[in-house]
Amino acid sequence: MGKYIIKGGNKLNGEVFISGAKNSVLPILASTVLNSGICILKNVPMLLDTFVAIDILKDLGCEVSYSENLVVVNSKNINNTNVKEELVKKMRSSIIFLGSILSRCKEASISYPGGCNLGKRPIDFHLSAFEKLGIKIEDNEELIKASVENIKENIIELPFASVGATQNIILASIFVNGKVIIKNCAKEPEIIDMVKFLRKMGANIYGEGTHTITIKGVKRLNKVVEYTIMPDRIEAGTFLCMSAITNGNIKVNNIVPKHLNSLIEILNKIGCNIKIYKNSITIQNKNVLKPIDFLETNPYPYFPTDLQPQIMALLATIDGISIIKENIFEARNKHIPELNKLGCNIVEDNNVFIINGVNKLVGKNVVAKDLRGGASLIIAGLVAKGKTIVDGACYINRGYENIERKLNILGADIKYIKD
Ligand code: UD1
């Protein structure tokens, strides 16, 4: 699993360069199946999840090569339409391969992704939308087999603006004879990034970033596509929280600042001094920070669930009571007992978290149970007195490229120990 060892107490200072977005590269890698040709992807974060997606592509028959942050996929030959169970187990979001393999091969199968550390994560929106597109689904709760002769045009209204379901429907509809309209779709920047990539590939899609996306089917796609993955807004937000908790003064580079508006609003409210530039943000604490009355997670453009644990660690060290409500996942709370081991005072009542700020944390052994929760433990460890050992580093490495190197450059004292 690996572990991170942090000696707390150092202020962060300097500049950090943000990697490409994990949640953008995964659907884009899934999309490379579509064009039976070559996709050249730049600014790819080389994360554990990226390697799982690459393994899926190779297992389907694609040729994949990579060096540094460049990945080249040749999807000319696909000789398998099943996504292996062991790979789905490693990365739940493998489910988006279902849409792209179906589009390309008219059939696809994948083992059931099941729940995860964030609680039940059903895929009923994906499957019922697929059925509306004329896709036949055989689902025995272990394996999902999907097949289709021709995707049927339809209007699909999602019960909730699900990111994965929006992506899967778009991917399944690329070659529809007519058009597919998705209402109440997700508006996350990562959806926009995937659509921009698909458009470069020759797909005809519009409305991304709004409540309604339309896909007009095309007959064929371009054989060569080159694309640069957008910056990771969640990584950027994590570094902003890291700087704020240490009373630091950092510049976060290579980002799209407007993607972080909901976090910036909160950081401004609690008293951080933020300056926004074209592709960067600086953060400095001028005053003593204040708690926040109420903050809730919601789909973009509202406060992201993927930053809930990180902002919680910060608020846990600010004198006074802050309240957070988690609205997206039923069990995004595994970090709370671990933060409390370090001296935080957080209680939970039905996905409402009451944070009573403390002025001292003390290093202990804690365990990351999921990616963003793990990041919150590193954040707390940066100010905890003495040594914090965060086990379960593999979760953190799923979503943060070179976190140890980036933090040490900023003046932190953190070591990664591989088991
Ligand atoms: C994506 C992100 C994840 C982020 C989440 C919410 C990727 C790889 N992952 O996950 O980091 O935390 O968006 O912003 O991009 N739901 C259903 N039925 C479905 C689909 C979803 O009930 O068929 C529910 C989920 O259980 C959850 C909510 O809808 O409660 C949102 O999920 P969704 O937006 O689909 O998240 P993911 O795409 O899995």
Coordinates of C-alpha atoms and ligand atoms in Angstrom, one line a residue:
M1 CA 0.0 0.0 0.0
G2 CA 2.9 2.4 0.7
K3 CA 2.9 5.2 3.2
Y4 CA 3.7 8.9 3.5
I5 CA 5.6 10.2 6.4
I6 CA 5.2 13.9 7.1
K7 CA 7.0 16.1 9.7
G8 CA 4.6 18.9 10.3
G9 CA 5.3 22.5 11.0
N10 CA 6.7 23.9 7.8
K11 CA 5.0 26.7 5.9
L12 CA 4.6 26.2 2.2
N13 CA 6.3 28.7 0.1
G14 CA 7.0 29.0 -3.7
E15 CA 5.4 27.7 -6.9
V16 CA 3.7 24.5 -7.8
F17 CA 2.8 23.2 -11.3
I18 CA -0.5 21.4 -11.6
S19 CA -0.7 18.2 -13.6
G20 CA -3.4 17.2 -16.2
A21 CA -6.8 16.3 -14.8
K22 CA -7.3 12.7 -13.7
N23 CA -11.1 12.9 -14.2
S24 CA -10.5 14.2 -17.7
V25 CA -7.8 11.8 -18.9
L26 CA -9.8 8.7 -17.9
P27 CA -12.8 9.3 -20.2
I28 CA -10.5 10.6 -22.9
L29 CA -8.5 7.4 -22.8
A30 CA -11.8 5.5 -23.0
S31 CA -12.7 7.6 -26.0
T32 CA -9.5 6.7 -27.9
V33 CA -11.2 3.4 -28.8
L34 CA -13.6 5.2 -31.1
N35 CA -11.5 6.3 -34.0
S36 CA -9.7 3.1 -35.0
G37 CA -6.7 5.3 -35.4
I38 CA -4.1 7.2 -33.4
C39 CA -4.6 9.6 -30.5
I40 CA -1.7 11.6 -29.2
L41 CA -2.5 12.9 -25.7
K42 CA -0.4 15.5 -24.0
N43 CA -0.3 16.7 -20.3
V44 CA -1.4 13.2 -19.2
P45 CA -0.9 12.8 -15.4
M46 CA 0.9 9.5 -14.9
L47 CA -1.2 8.2 -12.1
L48 CA -2.1 4.7 -10.9
D49 CA -5.6 5.2 -12.5
T50 CA -4.1 6.3 -15.8
F51 CA -2.1 3.0 -15.9
V52 CA -5.3 1.0 -15.2
A53 CA -6.9 2.7 -18.2
I54 CA -3.9 2.0 -20.3
D55 CA -4.0 -1.7 -19.2
I56 CA -7.7 -1.8 -20.3
L57 CA -6.8 -0.4 -23.7
K58 CA -4.0 -2.9 -24.1
D59 CA -6.2 -5.7 -23.1
L60 CA -8.8 -4.6 -25.7
G61 CA -6.0 -4.9 -28.3
C62 CA -4.9 -1.3 -28.6
E63 CA -1.2 -0.4 -28.9
V64 CA -0.3 2.1 -26.2
S65 CA 3.1 3.8 -25.7
Y66 CA 4.0 6.5 -23.2
S67 CA 6.8 8.6 -22.0
E68 CA 6.8 11.5 -19.6
N69 CA 3.3 13.0 -19.9
L70 CA 2.6 11.9 -23.4
V71 CA 0.5 8.9 -24.3
V72 CA -0.1 7.6 -27.8
V73 CA -2.9 5.1 -28.4
N74 CA -3.4 3.2 -31.6
S75 CA -6.9 1.7 -31.6
K76 CA -6.8 0.3 -35.1
N77 CA -7.1 -3.3 -33.9
I78 CA -9.5 -4.3 -31.2
N79 CA -9.9 -8.0 -30.6
N80 CA -11.6 -8.1 -27.3
T81 CA -14.8 -6.3 -26.0
N82 CA -14.7 -7.3 -22.4
V83 CA -13.2 -5.1 -19.7
K84 CA -11.5 -7.5 -17.3
E85 CA -12.9 -7.9 -13.8
E86 CA -9.5 -7.3 -12.1
L87 CA -9.2 -3.9 -13.9
V88 CA -12.7 -2.8 -13.0
K89 CA -12.0 -3.7 -9.4
K90 CA -8.9 -1.5 -9.5
M91 CA -10.8 1.5 -11.0
R92 CA -14.5 1.9 -10.7
S93 CA -14.7 4.5 -13.4
S94 CA -13.7 1.8 -16.0
I95 CA -17.5 1.7 -16.5
I96 CA -17.1 4.5 -19.1
F97 CA -15.4 2.0 -21.4
L98 CA -18.8 0.4 -21.9
G99 CA -20.0 3.3 -24.0
S100 CA -16.9 3.6 -26.2
I101 CA -16.5 -0.1 -26.8
L102 CA -20.2 -0.4 -27.7
S103 CA -20.0 2.4 -30.1
R104 CA -17.0 0.9 -31.8
C105 CA -17.8 -2.8 -31.7
K106 CA -21.6 -3.0 -31.1
E107 CA -21.0 -5.1 -28.1
A108 CA -19.2 -4.8 -24.8
S109 CA -19.1 -6.4 -21.4
I110 CA -17.8 -5.4 -18.1
S111 CA -17.9 -6.9 -14.6
Y112 CA -20.2 -5.1 -12.2
P113 CA -18.3 -2.2 -10.5
G114 CA -20.2 -2.5 -7.3
G115 CA -19.8 -0.2 -4.3
C116 CA -16.6 1.5 -3.2
N117 CA -15.2 3.3 -0.2
L118 CA -17.6 6.3 -0.8
G119 CA -20.6 4.0 -0.4
K120 CA -23.1 2.5 -2.9
R121 CA -22.3 3.8 -6.3
P122 CA -25.0 2.5 -8.6
I123 CA -24.9 2.6 -12.4
D124 CA -28.6 2.5 -12.9
F125 CA -28.6 5.9 -14.8
H126 CA -26.1 4.6 -17.3
L127 CA -28.0 1.3 -17.9
S128 CA -31.5 2.8 -18.2
A129 CA -30.2 5.5 -20.6
F130 CA -28.5 2.7 -22.7
E131 CA -31.8 0.9 -22.9
K132 CA -33.5 4.1 -24.2
L133 CA -30.8 4.1 -26.9
G134 CA -31.9 0.6 -28.0
I135 CA -29.0 -1.1 -26.3
K136 CA -29.8 -4.6 -25.0
I137 CA -28.5 -5.1 -21.5
E138 CA -28.0 -8.4 -19.8
D139 CA -27.1 -7.8 -16.2
N140 CA -26.7 -10.7 -13.7
E141 CA -25.3 -8.5 -11.0
E142 CA -21.8 -9.8 -11.7
L143 CA -21.4 -9.1 -15.4
I144 CA -23.0 -6.5 -17.6
K145 CA -23.3 -7.5 -21.3
A146 CA -24.4 -4.8 -23.7
S147 CA -25.1 -5.2 -27.4
V148 CA -26.8 -3.1 -30.1
E149 CA -27.4 -3.2 -33.8
N150 CA -27.9 0.5 -34.3
I151 CA -28.1 3.2 -31.6
K152 CA -31.6 4.7 -31.6
E153 CA -32.1 8.4 -31.4
N154 CA -33.8 9.6 -28.2
I155 CA -34.1 12.3 -25.6
I156 CA -32.7 11.2 -22.2
E157 CA -33.4 13.1 -19.1
L158 CA -31.0 12.1 -16.3
P159 CA -32.6 11.9 -12.8
F160 CA -29.3 13.5 -11.4
A161 CA -26.5 15.2 -13.3
S162 CA -24.2 12.3 -13.1
V163 CA -20.7 12.8 -14.5
G164 CA -20.1 9.2 -15.5
A165 CA -23.6 8.6 -17.0
T166 CA -23.3 11.8 -19.1
Q167 CA -19.9 10.6 -20.4
N168 CA -21.1 7.1 -21.1
I169 CA -24.2 8.3 -23.0
I170 CA -22.1 10.7 -25.1
L171 CA -19.6 7.9 -26.0
A172 CA -22.4 5.4 -26.8
S173 CA -24.1 7.9 -29.1
I174 CA -21.2 9.1 -31.3
F175 CA -22.4 7.1 -34.4
V176 CA -26.2 7.4 -33.8
N177 CA -28.3 7.7 -36.9
G178 CA -29.9 11.0 -36.0
K179 CA -29.4 12.6 -32.7
V180 CA -29.3 11.9 -28.9
I181 CA -30.2 14.7 -26.5
I182 CA -29.2 14.4 -22.9
K183 CA -31.1 16.7 -20.5
N184 CA -30.0 17.5 -17.0
C185 CA -26.5 16.4 -18.0
A186 CA -23.4 17.1 -15.9
K187 CA -21.7 20.4 -16.6
E188 CA -18.3 19.6 -15.0
P189 CA -15.2 21.0 -16.9
E190 CA -14.0 17.4 -17.4
I191 CA -17.2 16.8 -19.5
I192 CA -16.3 19.8 -21.6
D193 CA -12.7 18.6 -22.0
M194 CA -13.9 15.2 -23.2
V195 CA -16.4 16.8 -25.7
K196 CA -13.6 19.1 -27.0
F197 CA -11.4 16.0 -27.6
L198 CA -14.3 14.1 -29.3
R199 CA -15.0 17.2 -31.5
K200 CA -11.3 17.2 -32.6
M201 CA -11.8 13.6 -33.4
G202 CA -14.7 14.6 -35.7
A203 CA -17.7 14.0 -33.5
N204 CA -20.7 16.4 -33.7
I205 CA -21.6 17.4 -30.2
Y206 CA -22.8 20.7 -28.8
G207 CA -24.2 22.1 -25.6
E208 CA -21.4 20.9 -23.3
G209 CA -21.2 23.0 -20.1
T210 CA -25.0 23.6 -20.2
H211 CA -27.9 21.5 -18.9
T212 CA -28.5 19.9 -22.3
I213 CA -26.0 18.2 -24.6
T214 CA -26.8 17.1 -28.1
I215 CA -24.9 14.4 -30.0
K216 CA -25.5 14.3 -33.8
G217 CA -24.3 11.0 -35.2
V218 CA -21.4 11.0 -37.6
K219 CA -20.4 8.2 -40.0
R220 CA -16.7 8.3 -39.4
L221 CA -14.0 9.9 -37.3
N222 CA -10.6 11.4 -37.9
K223 CA -7.8 8.8 -37.9
V224 CA -5.3 11.0 -36.1
V225 CA -6.1 13.3 -33.1
E226 CA -3.8 15.3 -30.9
Y227 CA -5.1 16.8 -27.6
T228 CA -3.8 18.4 -24.5
I229 CA -5.6 17.3 -21.2
M230 CA -6.9 20.2 -19.1
P231 CA -5.4 21.0 -15.7
D232 CA -6.6 19.2 -12.6
R233 CA -8.8 21.5 -10.6
I234 CA -8.9 19.2 -7.7
E235 CA -5.2 18.9 -7.4
A236 CA -5.0 22.7 -7.6
G237 CA -7.6 23.0 -4.9
T238 CA -5.8 20.6 -2.7
F239 CA -2.6 22.7 -2.9
L240 CA -4.6 25.9 -2.0
C241 CA -5.9 24.1 1.1
M242 CA -2.3 22.9 1.9
S243 CA -1.0 26.5 1.7
A244 CA -3.8 27.9 3.7
I245 CA -3.4 25.4 6.6
T246 CA 0.3 26.1 6.9
N247 CA -0.1 29.9 6.7
G248 CA 1.9 29.6 3.5
N249 CA 2.4 31.8 0.5
I250 CA 2.3 29.9 -2.8
K251 CA 1.5 30.3 -6.5
V252 CA -0.5 27.5 -8.1
N253 CA 0.4 27.4 -11.8
N254 CA -0.9 25.8 -15.0
I255 CA -4.6 26.0 -14.0
V256 CA -7.9 27.4 -15.2
P257 CA -8.8 29.7 -12.3
K258 CA -12.5 29.8 -13.0
H259 CA -12.8 26.1 -12.5
L260 CA -12.0 26.8 -8.8
N261 CA -14.5 29.6 -8.3
S262 CA -16.5 27.8 -5.6
L263 CA -13.4 27.0 -3.6
I264 CA -12.0 30.5 -4.0
E265 CA -15.2 32.0 -2.7
I266 CA -14.9 29.9 0.5
L267 CA -11.2 30.6 0.9
N268 CA -11.9 34.4 0.5
K269 CA -14.7 34.1 3.1
I270 CA -12.5 32.5 5.7
G271 CA -9.9 35.2 5.2
C272 CA -7.3 34.0 2.7
N273 CA -5.8 36.5 0.4
I274 CA -6.2 35.2 -3.1
K275 CA -5.1 36.8 -6.3
I276 CA -6.2 35.4 -9.6
Y277 CA -4.2 35.6 -12.8
K278 CA -4.8 34.2 -16.3
N279 CA -3.4 30.7 -15.6
S280 CA -2.5 30.8 -11.9
I281 CA -3.6 31.8 -8.4
T282 CA -1.6 33.0 -5.5
I283 CA -2.7 32.4 -1.9
Q284 CA -1.5 34.0 1.3
N285 CA -3.0 34.2 4.8
K286 CA -3.0 37.9 5.9
N287 CA -5.3 37.6 8.8
V288 CA -6.3 34.9 11.3
L289 CA -8.7 32.6 9.4
K290 CA -12.4 32.4 10.3
P291 CA -14.7 29.4 10.3
I292 CA -17.5 29.0 7.7
D293 CA -21.2 28.8 8.8
F294 CA -22.3 26.3 6.2
L295 CA -20.8 24.7 3.1
E296 CA -22.4 22.0 1.0
T297 CA -21.2 19.9 -1.9
N298 CA -23.1 19.8 -5.1
P299 CA -22.5 19.3 -8.9
Y300 CA -20.4 21.9 -10.7
P301 CA -20.4 24.9 -10.6
Y302 CA -21.0 24.4 -6.8
F303 CA -18.5 23.2 -4.3
P304 CA -17.1 19.8 -5.4
T305 CA -17.4 16.7 -3.3
D306 CA -13.8 15.9 -4.4
L307 CA -12.6 18.8 -2.3
Q308 CA -14.8 18.2 0.8
P309 CA -12.2 16.2 2.8
Q310 CA -9.4 18.7 2.0
I311 CA -11.4 21.8 3.0
M312 CA -12.5 19.9 6.1
A313 CA -8.9 19.4 7.3
L314 CA -8.3 23.1 6.8
L315 CA -11.5 24.2 8.7
A316 CA -10.7 21.7 11.5
T317 CA -7.7 23.9 12.4
I318 CA -9.6 27.2 12.4
D319 CA -11.0 28.4 15.7
G320 CA -14.8 28.2 15.8
I321 CA -17.5 26.0 14.4
S322 CA -17.8 25.2 10.7
I323 CA -20.4 23.0 9.1
I324 CA -20.2 20.9 5.9
K325 CA -23.0 18.9 4.3
E326 CA -22.0 16.2 1.8
N327 CA -24.8 15.8 -0.8
I328 CA -23.1 13.6 -3.5
F329 CA -21.8 10.5 -1.8
E330 CA -23.5 8.6 1.0
A331 CA -20.3 7.6 2.7
R332 CA -17.6 10.2 2.0
N333 CA -16.7 10.3 5.7
K334 CA -14.0 7.7 6.2
H335 CA -11.4 10.5 6.8
I336 CA -13.2 11.8 9.8
P337 CA -12.1 9.3 12.4
E338 CA -8.5 9.5 11.0
L339 CA -8.5 13.3 11.2
N340 CA -9.8 13.0 14.8
K341 CA -6.9 10.8 15.7
L342 CA -4.7 13.7 14.8
G343 CA -6.6 15.9 17.3
C344 CA -9.4 17.3 15.1
N345 CA -12.8 17.6 16.6
I346 CA -15.3 16.6 14.0
V347 CA -18.7 14.9 14.5
E348 CA -21.0 13.6 11.9
D349 CA -24.8 13.5 11.8
N350 CA -26.3 12.0 8.7
N351 CA -23.8 13.4 6.2
V352 CA -23.6 16.8 8.1
F353 CA -20.2 17.3 9.6
I354 CA -19.8 19.6 12.5
I355 CA -16.2 20.8 12.8
N356 CA -15.1 22.4 16.0
G357 CA -11.8 24.0 15.1
V358 CA -8.7 23.2 17.3
N359 CA -5.4 25.0 17.5
K360 CA -3.1 22.0 17.7
L361 CA -2.8 18.7 15.9
V362 CA -0.4 16.0 16.9
G363 CA 1.2 13.5 14.5
K364 CA 0.0 9.9 14.7
N365 CA -0.4 6.8 12.5
V366 CA -3.5 7.2 10.3
V367 CA -4.9 5.4 7.3
A368 CA -6.1 6.7 4.0
K369 CA -9.3 4.9 3.0
D370 CA -9.8 6.7 -0.3
L371 CA -8.1 9.2 -2.6
R372 CA -9.4 12.6 -1.4
G373 CA -9.7 11.5 2.2
G374 CA -6.0 10.5 2.0
A375 CA -5.2 14.0 0.7
S376 CA -7.0 15.5 3.8
L377 CA -4.7 13.5 6.1
I378 CA -1.6 14.8 4.3
I379 CA -3.0 18.4 4.7
A380 CA -3.5 17.8 8.5
G381 CA -0.1 16.2 8.7
L382 CA 1.5 19.3 7.3
V383 CA 0.6 21.2 10.6
A384 CA 0.5 18.3 13.1
K385 CA 3.3 18.4 15.7
G386 CA 5.8 15.7 15.1
K387 CA 5.5 12.8 12.6
T388 CA 2.3 11.8 10.8
I389 CA 2.4 8.5 9.1
V390 CA -0.3 8.1 6.4
D391 CA -0.8 4.5 5.4
G392 CA -2.7 3.5 2.3
A393 CA -0.6 5.8 0.1
C394 CA -1.8 3.8 -2.9
Y395 CA -5.1 5.6 -2.7
I396 CA -3.4 9.0 -2.8
N397 CA -1.2 8.0 -5.7
R398 CA -4.4 7.2 -7.7
G399 CA -4.9 10.9 -8.1
Y400 CA -1.9 13.0 -7.2
E401 CA 1.1 13.0 -9.5
N402 CA 4.5 13.5 -7.7
I403 CA 2.7 14.9 -4.6
E404 CA 5.8 14.2 -2.5
R405 CA 8.2 16.0 -4.9
K406 CA 5.8 19.0 -5.3
L407 CA 5.3 19.4 -1.6
N408 CA 9.0 19.1 -0.8
I409 CA 9.8 21.8 -3.4
L410 CA 7.3 24.0 -1.5
G411 CA 9.2 23.4 1.8
A412 CA 7.3 20.6 3.3
D413 CA 9.0 17.6 4.9
I414 CA 7.3 14.5 3.4
K415 CA 8.7 11.1 2.4
Y416 CA 7.1 8.3 0.5
I417 CA 7.9 4.8 1.6
K418 CA 7.0 2.0 -0.8
D419 CA 6.1 -1.3 1.1
Ligands
UD1_1 C1 -17.2 11.4 -11.0 C2 -15.8 11.6 -10.6 C3 -15.6 11.7 -9.1 C4 -16.5 12.7 -8.5 C5 -18.0 12.5 -9.0 C6 -18.9 13.6 -8.6 C7 -14.5 10.6 -12.4 C8 -13.6 9.5 -12.8 N1 -15.0 10.5 -11.2 O1 -17.6 10.2 -10.5 O2 -14.2 12.0 -8.8 O3 -16.5 12.7 -7.1 O4 -18.0 12.5 -10.4 O5 -18.4 14.9 -9.0 O6 -14.8 11.5 -13.2 N2 -25.5 7.9 -9.3 C9 -26.5 7.0 -9.3 N3 -26.7 6.2 -10.4 C10 -25.9 6.3 -11.5 C11 -24.8 7.2 -11.5 C12 -24.6 8.0 -10.3 O7 -27.3 6.9 -8.3 O8 -26.1 5.5 -12.4 C13 -25.2 8.7 -8.1 C14 -23.9 8.4 -7.4 O9 -24.1 7.3 -6.5 C15 -23.6 9.6 -6.7 C16 -24.1 10.7 -7.7 O10 -25.0 10.1 -8.5 O11 -24.3 9.7 -5.5 C17 -23.0 11.4 -8.5 O12 -22.3 10.4 -9.2 P1 -21.5 10.6 -10.6 O13 -21.6 12.1 -10.9 O14 -22.0 9.6 -11.5 O15 -20.0 10.3 -10.2 P2 -19.0 9.5 -11.0 O16 -19.1 9.7 -12.4 O17 -19.0 8.1 -10.5

